[in-house]
Amino acid sequence: MDMKISFPDNKVIDAKSGITAGEAISLWDKNALDSAVAVNVDKMPADLSSVLNRDCSLDVIDINSDNGLDILRHSISHVMAHAVQVVFKGTKVSIGPSIENGFYYDFEYEKPFTTDDFTKIEEKMREIISADYPFIREELERKKAIELFASRKEDYKVELINDLPSDVKVVSIYKDGDYMDLCRGPHIPSTGKIKAFKLLSVAGAYWRGDEKNKMLQRIYGTGFADEKSLNDYLTLLEEAKKRDHRRLGKELDLFQINEEAGAGLIIFHPKGMMLRYLIEDWEKKEHLKRGYEMVMGPQILKVDLWKKSGHYEHYRENMYFTEIDEQTYGIKPMNCLAHMLIYKSKIRSYRDLPLRYFELGTVHRHEKTGVLHGLLRVRQFTQDDAHILCTPQQLNSEIRAIADFVHYAMGIFGFEYEVELSTQPADYIGTDEDWKLATDALRNALEDNKIEYKVNEGDGAFYGPKIDFKLKDALKRKWQCATIQCDFTLPERFDLTYIGADGERHRPVMLHRVILGAIERFMGVLIEHYAGAFPVWLSPTQCIILTVTDKHIPYAETVYDKLTQAGIRAEKYFENEKLGYKIRQAQIQKIPYMLVIGDKEMEAGTVAPRVRDGSNLGALPVQEFIALVKEMCEKKK
RNA sequence: GCCGAUGUAGCUCAGCCGGCAGAGCAACUGAUUCGUAAUCAGUAGGUCGCCAGUUCGAUUCUGGCCAUCGGCUCCA
């Protein structure tokens, strides 16, 4: 029986029913199979070995495509599980998907795996690869599959099959050599197709991601189409390590986290504080331009107020409390409460709205020890927080204005970001009706303004849904910085009202929002983003003056004075060292400009700026250099 | 909080299967006065994370705690 198979180039070939997808592909293009890992049959992914018996369209999944790489990595995870079960008898397997940049597999084994075990596992993997076992797909009736995995004591697999929806009658398994795994597929044709892989790390991971479940051992690894791509990736990891903000924070003398002071608490050194000051100063001005008013609330507020807001009930675990004169106070984990009280201090008219209260508010949250991470996850941090109280009709334009603000701010720093809409979580306050209103308000604002977003179900704050802006750092990790949260509940709980045009009392809506998020976290991301080489406007030290010999010091002093008088952040480096040494030191400190002062400059009354990138601006009068730096600051370069 | 690893000089890291603690860089002193990524010599610097236990003796072995790192869970 003949059938017609079509390909993406619109070529249609006739083939006998019963040939495999792989055979069909080589009939179409004899070279296409070389880099093929799987195939889409009528847009559904399938193995190259899958048998065709009706008219269909085929589309090769190339190893160099994102999809192909996923399939390759997933197959490598099977090979790793295979190897682990051979090397460590009695290991139970659970799940092993491909992930961004690699794959992992979760195991249960009596003893902890260490990175030293990787050598043995990798060796066994290489054996499996050179044996070139084909990946063989088999379909089993659900009950049979349960029996099969139960007989092999693979409890996790049994649980997975049991939990499949009841309409699933048949499951697929894949075999390579004497290993078998429950798997949807597809897989690469055989283990020999694997050319480049490496195991990277081992870590604990809860079964099914639930902390109530047993903790399994997760081995992370990665794989690529070829050795070179793998090495490029490993080099990239090394480069990323070099721009780790914790390392740069030390090297550039920006901040410390001191064991004696406490975990998750940042101590800013002069240079780190200068960076912070520059960011905050810029940000305050930007807020004032946009109709925000600066306010400030206290660090601690009586516990009853936290009960009123719902924080006590829903956020207590993350809060610190203290006793003063037999009264319990909560140390603020959020800034909204004082802002509510400011609103309530007067009778408000619809003409007053929107009110935009802005505070660089320092908050404390009791984060679990295991999650603390440099500047990115801390216990005390300062948010560039604002609460906007407005009428429901004003929501849309306010949200738009915030989204524009975020876009502008991210542009200044050159960050890419993605937008997510997070909806009602399991633990929440307020009515479902208000939640719907709030969620719709956010969604409509996104849609009206044609902002692309994805939905994060159940990820909202306890008092309202939110729009999250996730920016990407050097390691391509996504960090939540800006967020907009829509809240109908707190105005209700605090009985906030305004007098409308109709003379009646109405309830305002509140938007919580941050632009940079936490200043600490933002700085961490910023350090990695710039690899410590801050643009001129943000550099704690903008230029460093290097003397060639001691006799140039008096003139260098006059240059230093002119620069500092002009508001340029300059440093002296007049030590008795060779120029090359000083340049090296300045280079390591990533200072934007080095001003070399020698005979030529002294005689001509100039400076010779060497730029951080190694280029040279030649001799410039000091005033000209000052103008240049000022222009850079003006342009936020 | 959970799993695993780690904690030695300001920094990066050796070392110790129980017997006086080591290097490079940085710092300090001196010599050198030098033109675009490391001049030479010398000096000083450590309760070997903290607290117990075992031992004649613990930085080393054991236990607890603290902190850090890689993840999980949670989050700005």
XYZ file of C-alpha atoms (C1' of nucleotides) in Angstrom:
713
model
C 0.000 0.000 0.000
C 1.389 3.370 -0.962
C 1.146 6.609 0.954
C 2.167 10.194 0.405
C 4.612 11.917 2.710
C 5.055 15.674 2.507
C 8.016 17.714 3.681
C 8.461 21.343 4.691
C 9.878 22.244 1.256
C 6.515 21.091 -0.179
C 8.142 18.061 -1.762
C 5.909 15.019 -1.579
C 7.271 11.520 -1.890
C 5.488 8.226 -2.393
C 6.452 5.511 0.009
C 5.399 2.066 1.033
C 3.388 1.851 4.198
C 5.479 0.466 7.041
C 8.677 2.350 6.441
C 10.160 4.267 9.335
C 10.251 8.030 9.592
C 14.028 7.889 9.338
C 13.906 5.885 6.090
C 11.389 8.330 4.667
C 13.646 11.243 5.539
C 16.631 9.753 3.753
C 14.454 9.199 0.670
C 13.703 12.901 0.790
C 17.241 14.140 1.502
C 19.990 11.624 2.050
C 22.021 14.022 4.241
C 19.177 15.172 6.455
C 19.510 12.172 8.726
C 23.085 13.048 9.743
C 22.045 15.686 12.226
C 18.491 14.474 12.884
C 17.548 13.376 16.394
C 13.795 12.921 15.941
C 10.960 13.983 13.713
C 7.617 15.715 13.835
C 4.933 13.541 12.236
C 1.972 15.765 11.490
C 3.530 18.208 13.958
C 3.675 15.601 16.752
C 7.188 14.678 17.943
C 8.161 11.074 17.281
C 11.188 8.798 17.028
C 13.044 8.380 13.771
C 12.296 4.671 14.160
C 8.542 5.216 14.330
C 6.661 3.344 11.633
C 4.517 5.271 9.146
C 1.367 3.761 7.702
C -0.711 6.634 6.417
C -0.344 9.908 4.545
C 1.467 12.405 6.723
C 3.789 15.374 6.861
C 7.313 15.022 8.233
C 9.551 17.678 9.671
C 13.053 16.741 10.776
C 14.067 17.765 14.302
C 17.692 18.771 13.931
C 20.158 18.305 16.769
C 21.074 21.968 16.457
C 17.544 23.204 17.035
C 16.216 24.022 20.502
C 13.871 21.098 20.255
C 16.597 18.752 19.076
C 18.872 19.773 21.907
C 16.087 19.087 24.395
C 15.617 15.594 22.999
C 19.345 14.955 23.029
C 19.646 16.083 26.655
C 16.658 14.095 27.728
C 18.267 11.029 26.150
C 21.517 11.772 27.965
C 19.567 11.881 31.227
C 18.366 8.335 30.470
C 21.934 7.232 29.818
C 22.986 8.834 33.097
C 20.204 7.048 34.986
C 21.269 3.825 33.264
C 24.864 4.358 34.363
C 23.897 5.306 37.917
C 21.853 2.143 38.295
C 24.790 0.043 37.134
C 27.372 1.790 39.308
C 25.142 2.163 42.370
C 23.014 -0.967 42.637
C 19.629 -0.391 44.190
C 19.228 3.190 43.023
C 15.625 4.089 42.311
C 14.879 6.469 39.472
C 12.173 9.102 39.409
C 12.135 11.820 36.783
C 14.826 13.186 34.487
C 13.799 15.977 32.162
C 15.840 18.311 30.003
C 15.973 21.853 31.307
C 17.349 25.126 30.060
C 21.078 24.550 29.462
C 21.050 20.868 30.384
C 19.191 18.150 32.193
C 18.861 16.477 35.557
C 17.708 13.180 36.988
C 16.373 12.616 40.518
C 17.396 9.415 42.293
C 16.820 7.709 45.568
C 19.880 5.937 46.944
C 20.919 5.067 50.480
C 24.198 6.994 50.352
C 24.701 10.561 49.175
C 26.315 10.960 45.764
C 29.300 13.257 45.594
C 30.978 14.959 42.676
C 33.750 12.387 43.095
C 31.251 9.773 41.934
C 30.856 11.654 38.659
C 34.034 10.137 37.216
C 32.674 6.628 37.668
C 29.240 7.550 36.347
C 30.655 9.378 33.351
C 32.923 6.448 32.577
C 29.971 4.080 32.595
C 28.011 6.531 30.448
C 30.779 6.518 27.886
C 30.627 2.718 27.822
C 26.886 2.852 27.204
C 27.440 5.403 24.461
C 30.103 3.368 22.689
C 27.894 0.276 22.879
C 25.501 2.337 20.742
C 22.321 0.814 22.159
C 19.264 1.771 20.150
C 16.489 3.518 22.099
C 13.565 1.153 21.689
C 10.061 2.360 22.310
C 7.419 -0.021 23.590
C 3.839 0.629 24.472
C 2.344 -1.156 27.436
C -1.072 -1.379 28.870
C -1.220 0.715 32.008
C -1.703 -2.235 34.366
C 1.166 -4.173 32.776
C 3.428 -1.168 33.101
C 2.640 -0.874 36.802
C 3.436 -4.542 37.291
C 6.652 -4.181 35.356
C 7.947 -1.229 37.367
C 6.674 -2.699 40.634
C 8.668 -5.862 39.927
C 11.764 -3.695 39.483
C 11.000 -1.879 42.743
C 10.688 1.424 40.913
C 8.184 2.930 43.352
C 8.351 6.400 41.883
C 7.536 5.174 38.390
C 4.580 3.211 39.776
C 3.341 6.349 41.507
C 3.724 8.356 38.301
C 1.675 5.855 36.293
C -0.971 5.630 39.013
C -1.360 9.367 38.959
C -1.910 9.597 35.201
C -5.418 10.711 34.197
C -7.821 7.765 34.097
C -8.369 8.023 30.333
C -4.730 7.123 29.725
C -4.841 3.389 28.998
C -1.438 2.876 27.428
C 1.962 4.193 28.463
C 5.247 4.105 26.613
C 8.579 2.919 27.885
C 12.019 3.279 26.358
C 14.802 0.739 26.554
C 18.487 1.169 25.881
C 20.436 -2.005 26.550
C 19.045 -3.493 29.753
C 17.836 -0.157 31.116
C 14.212 0.840 30.798
C 12.364 3.960 31.750
C 8.837 5.246 31.667
C 8.935 7.991 29.089
C 6.806 9.810 26.587
C 9.734 10.273 24.202
C 10.857 10.889 21.625
C 14.496 9.912 21.928
C 17.547 9.991 19.765
C 17.912 6.798 17.665
C 20.733 5.320 19.739
C 23.119 6.117 22.562
C 25.987 6.424 20.086
C 24.556 9.726 18.882
C 25.735 11.377 22.084
C 28.938 13.255 21.380
C 29.414 15.704 24.246
C 28.139 15.706 27.809
C 29.259 16.521 31.338
C 27.863 16.020 34.809
C 27.913 19.290 36.707
C 26.531 19.136 40.220
C 24.552 17.160 42.738
C 21.862 18.588 44.995
C 18.849 17.603 47.024
C 15.394 17.972 45.524
C 12.007 17.104 46.973
C 10.048 14.395 45.186
C 7.539 16.241 43.023
C 8.837 19.553 44.331
C 6.884 19.275 47.569
C 8.743 19.909 50.806
C 6.519 17.422 52.614
C 7.892 14.644 50.409
C 11.114 12.709 50.651
C 14.215 14.414 49.436
C 15.859 12.784 46.457
C 19.314 13.281 45.031
C 19.433 15.288 41.858
C 22.355 15.112 39.483
C 22.614 17.988 37.031
C 24.413 17.673 33.735
C 24.519 19.160 30.317
C 25.008 17.953 26.779
C 25.586 19.434 23.358
C 25.681 18.390 19.734
C 29.476 18.535 19.732
C 32.528 18.955 21.981
C 33.079 22.549 20.924
C 29.609 23.704 21.938
C 30.049 21.959 25.281
C 33.388 23.655 25.867
C 31.953 27.014 24.850
C 29.228 26.520 27.430
C 31.684 25.528 30.157
C 33.767 28.602 29.329
C 30.627 30.702 29.600
C 30.018 29.276 33.076
C 33.564 30.261 34.032
C 33.010 33.768 32.700
C 29.750 34.005 34.612
C 31.583 33.017 37.797
C 33.995 35.878 37.277
C 31.146 38.356 37.249
C 29.428 36.899 40.295
C 28.366 39.947 42.321
C 29.589 38.388 45.560
C 33.084 38.061 44.165
C 33.027 41.504 42.538
C 31.579 43.008 45.705
C 34.748 41.935 47.477
C 37.172 42.739 44.673
C 35.740 46.203 44.068
C 35.266 46.837 47.808
C 31.537 47.516 47.483
C 30.027 45.676 50.453
C 30.441 42.849 52.933
C 28.215 40.309 54.577
C 29.664 39.622 57.977
C 29.058 36.500 59.994
C 29.390 38.455 63.215
C 26.751 40.956 62.115
C 24.352 38.311 60.870
C 23.297 36.383 57.804
C 21.453 38.174 55.042
C 22.448 41.626 56.261
C 24.411 43.877 53.946
C 27.132 46.235 55.107
C 27.779 48.819 52.416
C 31.343 50.072 52.032
C 31.998 53.591 50.722
C 32.095 52.540 47.071
C 29.009 50.350 47.310
C 27.179 53.104 49.128
C 28.169 55.587 46.443
C 26.696 53.288 43.811
C 23.550 52.955 45.868
C 23.334 56.696 46.419
C 23.636 57.348 42.684
C 20.834 54.915 41.891
C 18.569 56.269 44.618
C 19.285 59.883 43.752
C 18.422 59.282 40.107
C 15.317 57.402 41.104
C 13.959 60.027 43.469
C 14.171 62.623 40.711
C 12.418 60.309 38.263
C 9.594 59.788 40.742
C 9.153 63.492 41.361
C 8.942 64.037 37.606
C 6.065 61.571 37.482
C 3.816 63.025 40.134
C 4.894 60.928 43.114
C 5.224 62.431 46.587
C 7.920 61.198 48.942
C 6.800 59.899 52.327
C 8.333 57.845 55.114
C 6.845 55.479 57.639
C 8.269 54.057 60.877
C 10.295 50.848 61.043
C 8.001 49.245 63.626
C 4.222 49.449 63.985
C 1.927 48.003 66.631
C 0.872 44.437 66.092
C -2.829 45.313 66.008
C -2.274 47.257 62.805
C -0.660 44.181 61.244
C -3.681 42.175 62.352
C -5.979 44.686 60.706
C -4.066 44.512 57.410
C -4.002 40.719 57.379
C -0.217 40.525 57.505
C -0.321 38.992 60.962
C -2.484 36.176 59.755
C -0.858 35.609 56.376
C 2.697 36.826 56.673
C 3.617 36.317 60.345
C 6.192 33.590 59.600
C 8.256 36.118 57.683
C 8.001 38.887 60.266
C 10.096 39.941 63.253
C 8.430 41.200 66.400
C 9.663 43.181 69.358
C 8.272 44.233 72.738
C 8.264 47.832 73.939
C 6.583 48.712 77.255
C 4.591 45.472 77.170
C 3.289 46.286 73.701
C 4.098 44.051 70.755
C 5.357 45.764 67.628
C 5.906 44.217 64.228
C 9.007 45.241 62.308
C 7.689 46.136 58.885
C 8.093 43.568 56.104
C 6.220 45.889 53.715
C 5.673 49.616 53.535
C 1.967 49.859 52.818
C 0.614 50.377 56.341
C 1.989 53.841 56.999
C 0.860 54.901 53.534
C -2.673 53.845 54.398
C -2.518 56.017 57.504
C -1.304 58.979 55.484
C -4.275 58.591 53.178
C -6.629 58.376 56.142
C -5.267 61.523 57.767
C -7.691 63.699 55.756
C -10.996 63.482 53.979
C -10.132 62.866 50.344
C -12.005 64.129 47.309
C -12.070 62.488 43.894
C -10.209 65.620 42.782
C -7.216 64.547 44.955
C -6.827 61.239 43.177
C -4.647 59.624 42.150
C -2.361 59.993 45.159
C 1.072 58.513 44.643
C 3.108 57.922 47.808
C 6.723 56.974 47.231
C 9.119 55.665 49.871
C 12.563 54.154 49.752
C 11.274 51.851 52.446
C 13.568 49.547 54.363
C 11.885 46.292 55.310
C 12.882 43.151 57.221
C 11.769 39.666 56.313
C 12.684 36.445 58.028
C 13.939 34.453 55.066
C 14.888 30.828 55.592
C 18.630 30.351 56.003
C 19.000 28.200 52.909
C 17.679 30.835 50.544
C 20.027 33.678 51.453
C 22.226 34.608 48.532
C 24.569 37.589 48.377
C 22.677 40.770 47.579
C 19.977 38.876 45.733
C 18.226 37.356 48.711
C 18.645 39.138 52.039
C 16.794 39.750 55.295
C 16.891 43.520 55.312
C 16.343 45.418 52.129
C 15.062 48.687 50.792
C 12.287 48.816 48.253
C 11.613 51.701 45.924
C 8.041 51.305 46.964
C 4.978 53.314 46.078
C 1.278 53.033 46.749
C -1.104 54.644 44.349
C -4.631 55.320 45.540
C -7.004 55.993 42.713
C -10.500 55.500 41.405
C -11.271 52.262 39.562
C -11.511 54.330 36.359
C -7.950 55.568 36.822
C -6.467 52.077 37.209
C -5.791 51.523 33.566
C -3.866 54.719 32.932
C -1.967 54.375 36.222
C -0.861 50.848 35.362
C 0.170 52.049 31.942
C 2.206 54.869 33.458
C 3.978 52.398 35.744
C 4.712 50.029 32.864
C 6.163 52.981 30.945
C 8.252 53.924 33.964
C 9.595 50.378 34.243
C 10.357 50.310 30.543
C 12.188 53.625 30.789
C 14.163 52.509 33.854
C 15.170 49.173 32.341
C 16.267 51.010 29.212
C 18.592 53.224 31.256
C 20.404 50.150 32.544
C 20.082 48.150 29.338
C 18.134 45.249 30.784
C 15.849 42.955 28.883
C 12.797 41.850 30.778
C 9.709 39.701 30.497
C 6.249 40.381 31.847
C 4.149 37.915 33.821
C 0.674 38.167 35.254
C 0.360 36.311 38.571
C -3.093 35.293 39.727
C -4.868 34.321 42.958
C -2.777 32.102 45.266
C -4.095 29.392 47.598
C -3.718 31.596 50.659
C -5.470 34.924 50.063
C -7.631 37.608 51.648
C -10.568 39.470 50.096
C -13.514 38.357 48.019
C -13.345 36.379 44.795
C -15.240 39.211 43.149
C -12.566 41.743 44.047
C -9.887 39.358 42.912
C -11.565 39.110 39.553
C -11.857 42.888 39.286
C -8.233 43.358 40.216
C -6.982 40.625 37.887
C -9.055 41.971 35.019
C -7.750 45.478 35.649
C -4.167 44.263 35.342
C -4.908 42.076 32.343
C -6.793 44.825 30.537
C -4.011 47.291 31.121
C -1.524 44.824 29.614
C -3.748 44.076 26.645
C -4.732 47.701 26.010
C -1.096 48.637 25.918
C -0.130 45.647 23.791
C 2.393 44.412 26.341
C 3.318 40.771 25.795
C 2.949 38.665 28.922
C 2.476 35.170 30.192
C 0.249 34.026 33.029
C 1.579 32.594 36.284
C -1.375 30.875 37.894
C -1.562 31.068 41.689
C 1.538 33.206 42.057
C -0.044 36.458 43.254
C 0.520 38.174 46.617
C -1.932 37.263 49.388
C -3.708 40.623 49.051
C -3.893 40.858 45.270
C -2.805 39.753 41.797
C 0.332 41.254 40.286
C 2.221 42.023 37.142
C 5.852 40.941 37.508
C 8.689 42.247 35.406
C 11.511 39.705 35.310
C 14.858 40.896 34.139
C 17.691 38.633 33.065
C 21.150 38.642 34.624
C 24.509 37.507 33.313
C 23.763 33.863 34.079
C 20.438 34.251 32.256
C 18.719 33.749 35.583
C 15.523 35.692 35.762
C 15.025 38.037 38.692
C 11.878 39.661 39.790
C 12.492 43.332 40.264
C 9.602 45.532 39.211
C 6.100 44.468 40.168
C 2.631 46.042 40.123
C 0.022 44.662 42.512
C -3.626 45.559 42.412
C -5.352 45.626 45.778
C -9.027 46.123 46.629
C -8.691 44.552 50.057
C -6.468 46.840 52.090
C -8.539 49.958 51.247
C -11.500 47.944 52.498
C -9.791 46.791 55.685
C -8.645 50.312 56.465
C -11.953 51.786 55.360
C -10.346 54.224 52.944
C -12.831 56.493 51.179
C -13.049 59.509 48.964
C -15.953 61.819 48.209
C -17.006 61.385 44.612
C -18.485 63.946 42.225
C -21.863 62.665 43.370
C -21.138 63.728 46.935
C -21.140 60.106 48.104
C -18.332 58.157 49.754
C -16.491 55.706 47.504
C -13.747 53.174 47.988
C -10.428 53.884 46.269
C -8.323 51.120 44.720
C -4.695 50.717 45.657
C -1.746 49.796 43.471
C 1.414 48.582 45.180
C 4.401 48.900 42.900
C 8.178 48.865 42.800
C 10.354 49.794 39.838
C 13.786 48.416 40.717
C 12.306 46.216 43.454
C 14.801 45.841 46.246
C 17.770 48.175 45.858
C 20.085 45.462 47.196
C 18.883 42.873 44.725
C 18.918 45.357 41.900
C 22.502 46.268 42.709
C 23.455 42.596 42.693
C 21.913 42.109 39.299
C 23.484 45.347 38.095
C 26.971 44.313 39.220
C 26.703 41.064 37.252
C 25.116 42.812 34.303
C 28.026 45.233 33.977
C 30.587 42.706 35.250
C 31.624 45.410 37.718
C 32.564 47.838 34.923
C 29.890 50.412 35.682
C 29.050 53.121 33.198
C 30.603 56.491 33.984
C 27.482 57.934 35.590
C 27.306 55.019 38.073
C 30.990 54.368 38.734
C 31.837 55.034 42.375
C 35.213 56.246 41.105
C 34.994 57.861 37.696
C 38.656 58.533 37.147
C 41.951 57.835 38.818
C 44.980 60.075 38.497
C 48.232 58.228 37.866
C 51.558 59.982 38.222
C 54.551 58.793 36.231
C 57.065 59.894 38.882
C 57.041 61.791 42.165
C 57.902 65.088 40.511
C 54.479 65.088 38.833
C 52.584 65.019 42.136
C 52.151 68.796 42.607
C 50.597 69.208 39.167
C 48.508 66.027 39.686
C 47.181 67.554 42.914
C 45.918 70.591 41.019
C 44.195 68.293 38.528
C 42.600 66.365 41.379
C 41.328 69.582 42.949
C 39.816 70.791 39.687
C 38.055 67.488 39.152
C 36.610 67.187 42.650
C 35.570 70.859 42.613
C 33.686 70.109 39.406
C 31.896 67.209 41.109
C 33.842 64.436 39.381
C 34.521 61.392 41.535
C 38.305 61.179 41.299
C 40.965 59.185 43.120
C 44.660 59.868 43.556
C 47.203 57.157 42.845
C 50.512 58.856 43.489
C 52.354 55.900 44.994
C 55.910 55.217 43.981
C 55.202 52.451 41.475
C 55.828 51.982 37.801
C 53.086 53.312 35.546
C 52.339 49.840 34.190
C 51.652 48.585 37.681
C 49.300 51.458 38.464
C 47.433 50.965 35.217
C 47.017 47.301 35.996
C 45.622 48.066 39.441
C 43.230 50.689 38.058
C 42.182 48.271 35.353
C 41.389 45.588 37.952
C 39.296 48.156 39.800
C 37.446 48.745 36.496
C 37.719 52.510 36.775
C 36.381 54.173 33.576
C 39.200 56.711 33.088
C 42.862 56.698 34.086
C 44.501 60.068 33.853
C 48.209 59.653 33.239
C 50.237 62.633 34.425
C 53.832 62.912 33.209
C 56.161 65.572 31.827
C 54.098 66.156 28.700
C 50.877 66.777 30.591
C 52.548 68.902 33.219
C 54.124 71.158 30.591
C 51.003 71.465 28.444
C 48.588 71.640 31.389
C 46.604 68.666 30.101
C 45.607 65.172 31.147
C 45.985 62.006 29.074
C 42.914 59.841 29.708
C 43.266 56.150 29.100
C 39.854 54.535 28.797
C 38.992 51.304 30.598
C 38.749 49.489 27.260
C 42.437 50.188 26.605
C 41.938 53.033 24.142
C 43.512 56.439 24.585
C 41.881 59.845 24.292
C 45.190 61.689 23.845
C 46.071 64.938 25.612
C 43.061 66.959 26.785
C 42.782 70.178 28.808
C 41.319 69.337 32.229
C 38.195 71.388 31.524
C 37.553 69.404 28.388
C 37.811 66.149 30.299
C 35.405 67.468 32.936
C 32.903 68.383 30.224
C 33.255 64.909 28.745
C 32.527 63.169 32.056
C 29.597 65.478 32.749
C 28.145 64.717 29.373
C 28.420 60.975 30.050
C 26.565 61.436 33.345
C 23.918 63.527 31.664
C 23.352 60.850 29.051
C 23.486 58.051 31.641
C 26.389 56.419 29.807
C 13.573 24.790 56.809
C 15.490 20.325 53.770
C 19.792 17.481 50.967
C 24.997 17.679 49.997
C 29.733 20.138 50.209
C 32.907 23.701 52.435
C 35.117 26.974 56.514
C 43.362 27.618 57.420
C 46.768 35.186 57.044
C 43.083 41.058 54.289
C 42.309 37.926 49.349
C 43.111 33.130 46.525
C 44.453 28.546 48.192
C 48.225 24.465 49.891
C 49.012 21.351 54.205
C 47.956 17.933 58.545
C 45.959 8.994 57.863
C 46.907 13.348 65.789
C 53.102 15.904 67.483
C 55.914 23.949 67.028
C 51.188 26.442 60.645
C 52.782 27.242 54.553
C 52.765 29.827 49.425
C 51.339 33.709 46.002
C 48.968 38.373 45.933
C 47.714 42.540 49.170
C 49.847 45.422 53.580
C 54.225 47.720 55.881
C 59.705 49.320 55.462
C 63.749 50.342 52.304
C 66.012 50.789 47.511
C 64.459 52.354 42.667
C 61.869 57.806 39.888
C 60.297 54.535 35.922
C 55.150 56.674 29.975
C 50.033 52.772 29.259
C 48.056 45.438 32.505
C 52.591 43.169 37.735
C 60.653 46.684 39.712
C 63.711 44.471 43.556
C 64.786 43.288 48.676
C 63.197 42.877 53.567
C 59.351 42.924 57.595
C 54.972 41.829 59.800
C 50.573 39.064 59.673
C 46.803 33.117 61.886
C 42.652 31.002 69.013
C 43.209 26.698 61.418
C 34.575 29.335 61.922
C 32.599 28.674 67.350
C 31.575 25.259 71.569
C 32.021 20.553 73.646
C 34.040 15.400 73.615
C 37.956 11.533 72.762
C 43.371 11.782 73.649
C 49.583 12.603 77.071
C 48.635 15.952 72.989
C 43.265 18.125 68.296
C 43.844 22.717 62.903
C 43.585 17.225 61.917
C 39.087 12.332 64.890
C 33.646 12.598 66.947
C 29.211 15.515 68.187
C 26.538 20.144 68.383
C 26.105 25.135 66.694
C 27.168 29.301 63.270
C 28.242 30.834 58.399
C 29.151 30.195 53.241
C 28.558 27.470 48.468
C 25.396 24.216 44.935
C 20.341 22.917 44.691
C 15.027 22.016 46.548
C 10.962 24.668 48.780
C 9.813 29.878 49.421
C 10.495 35.052 47.574
C 11.766 41.614 46.237
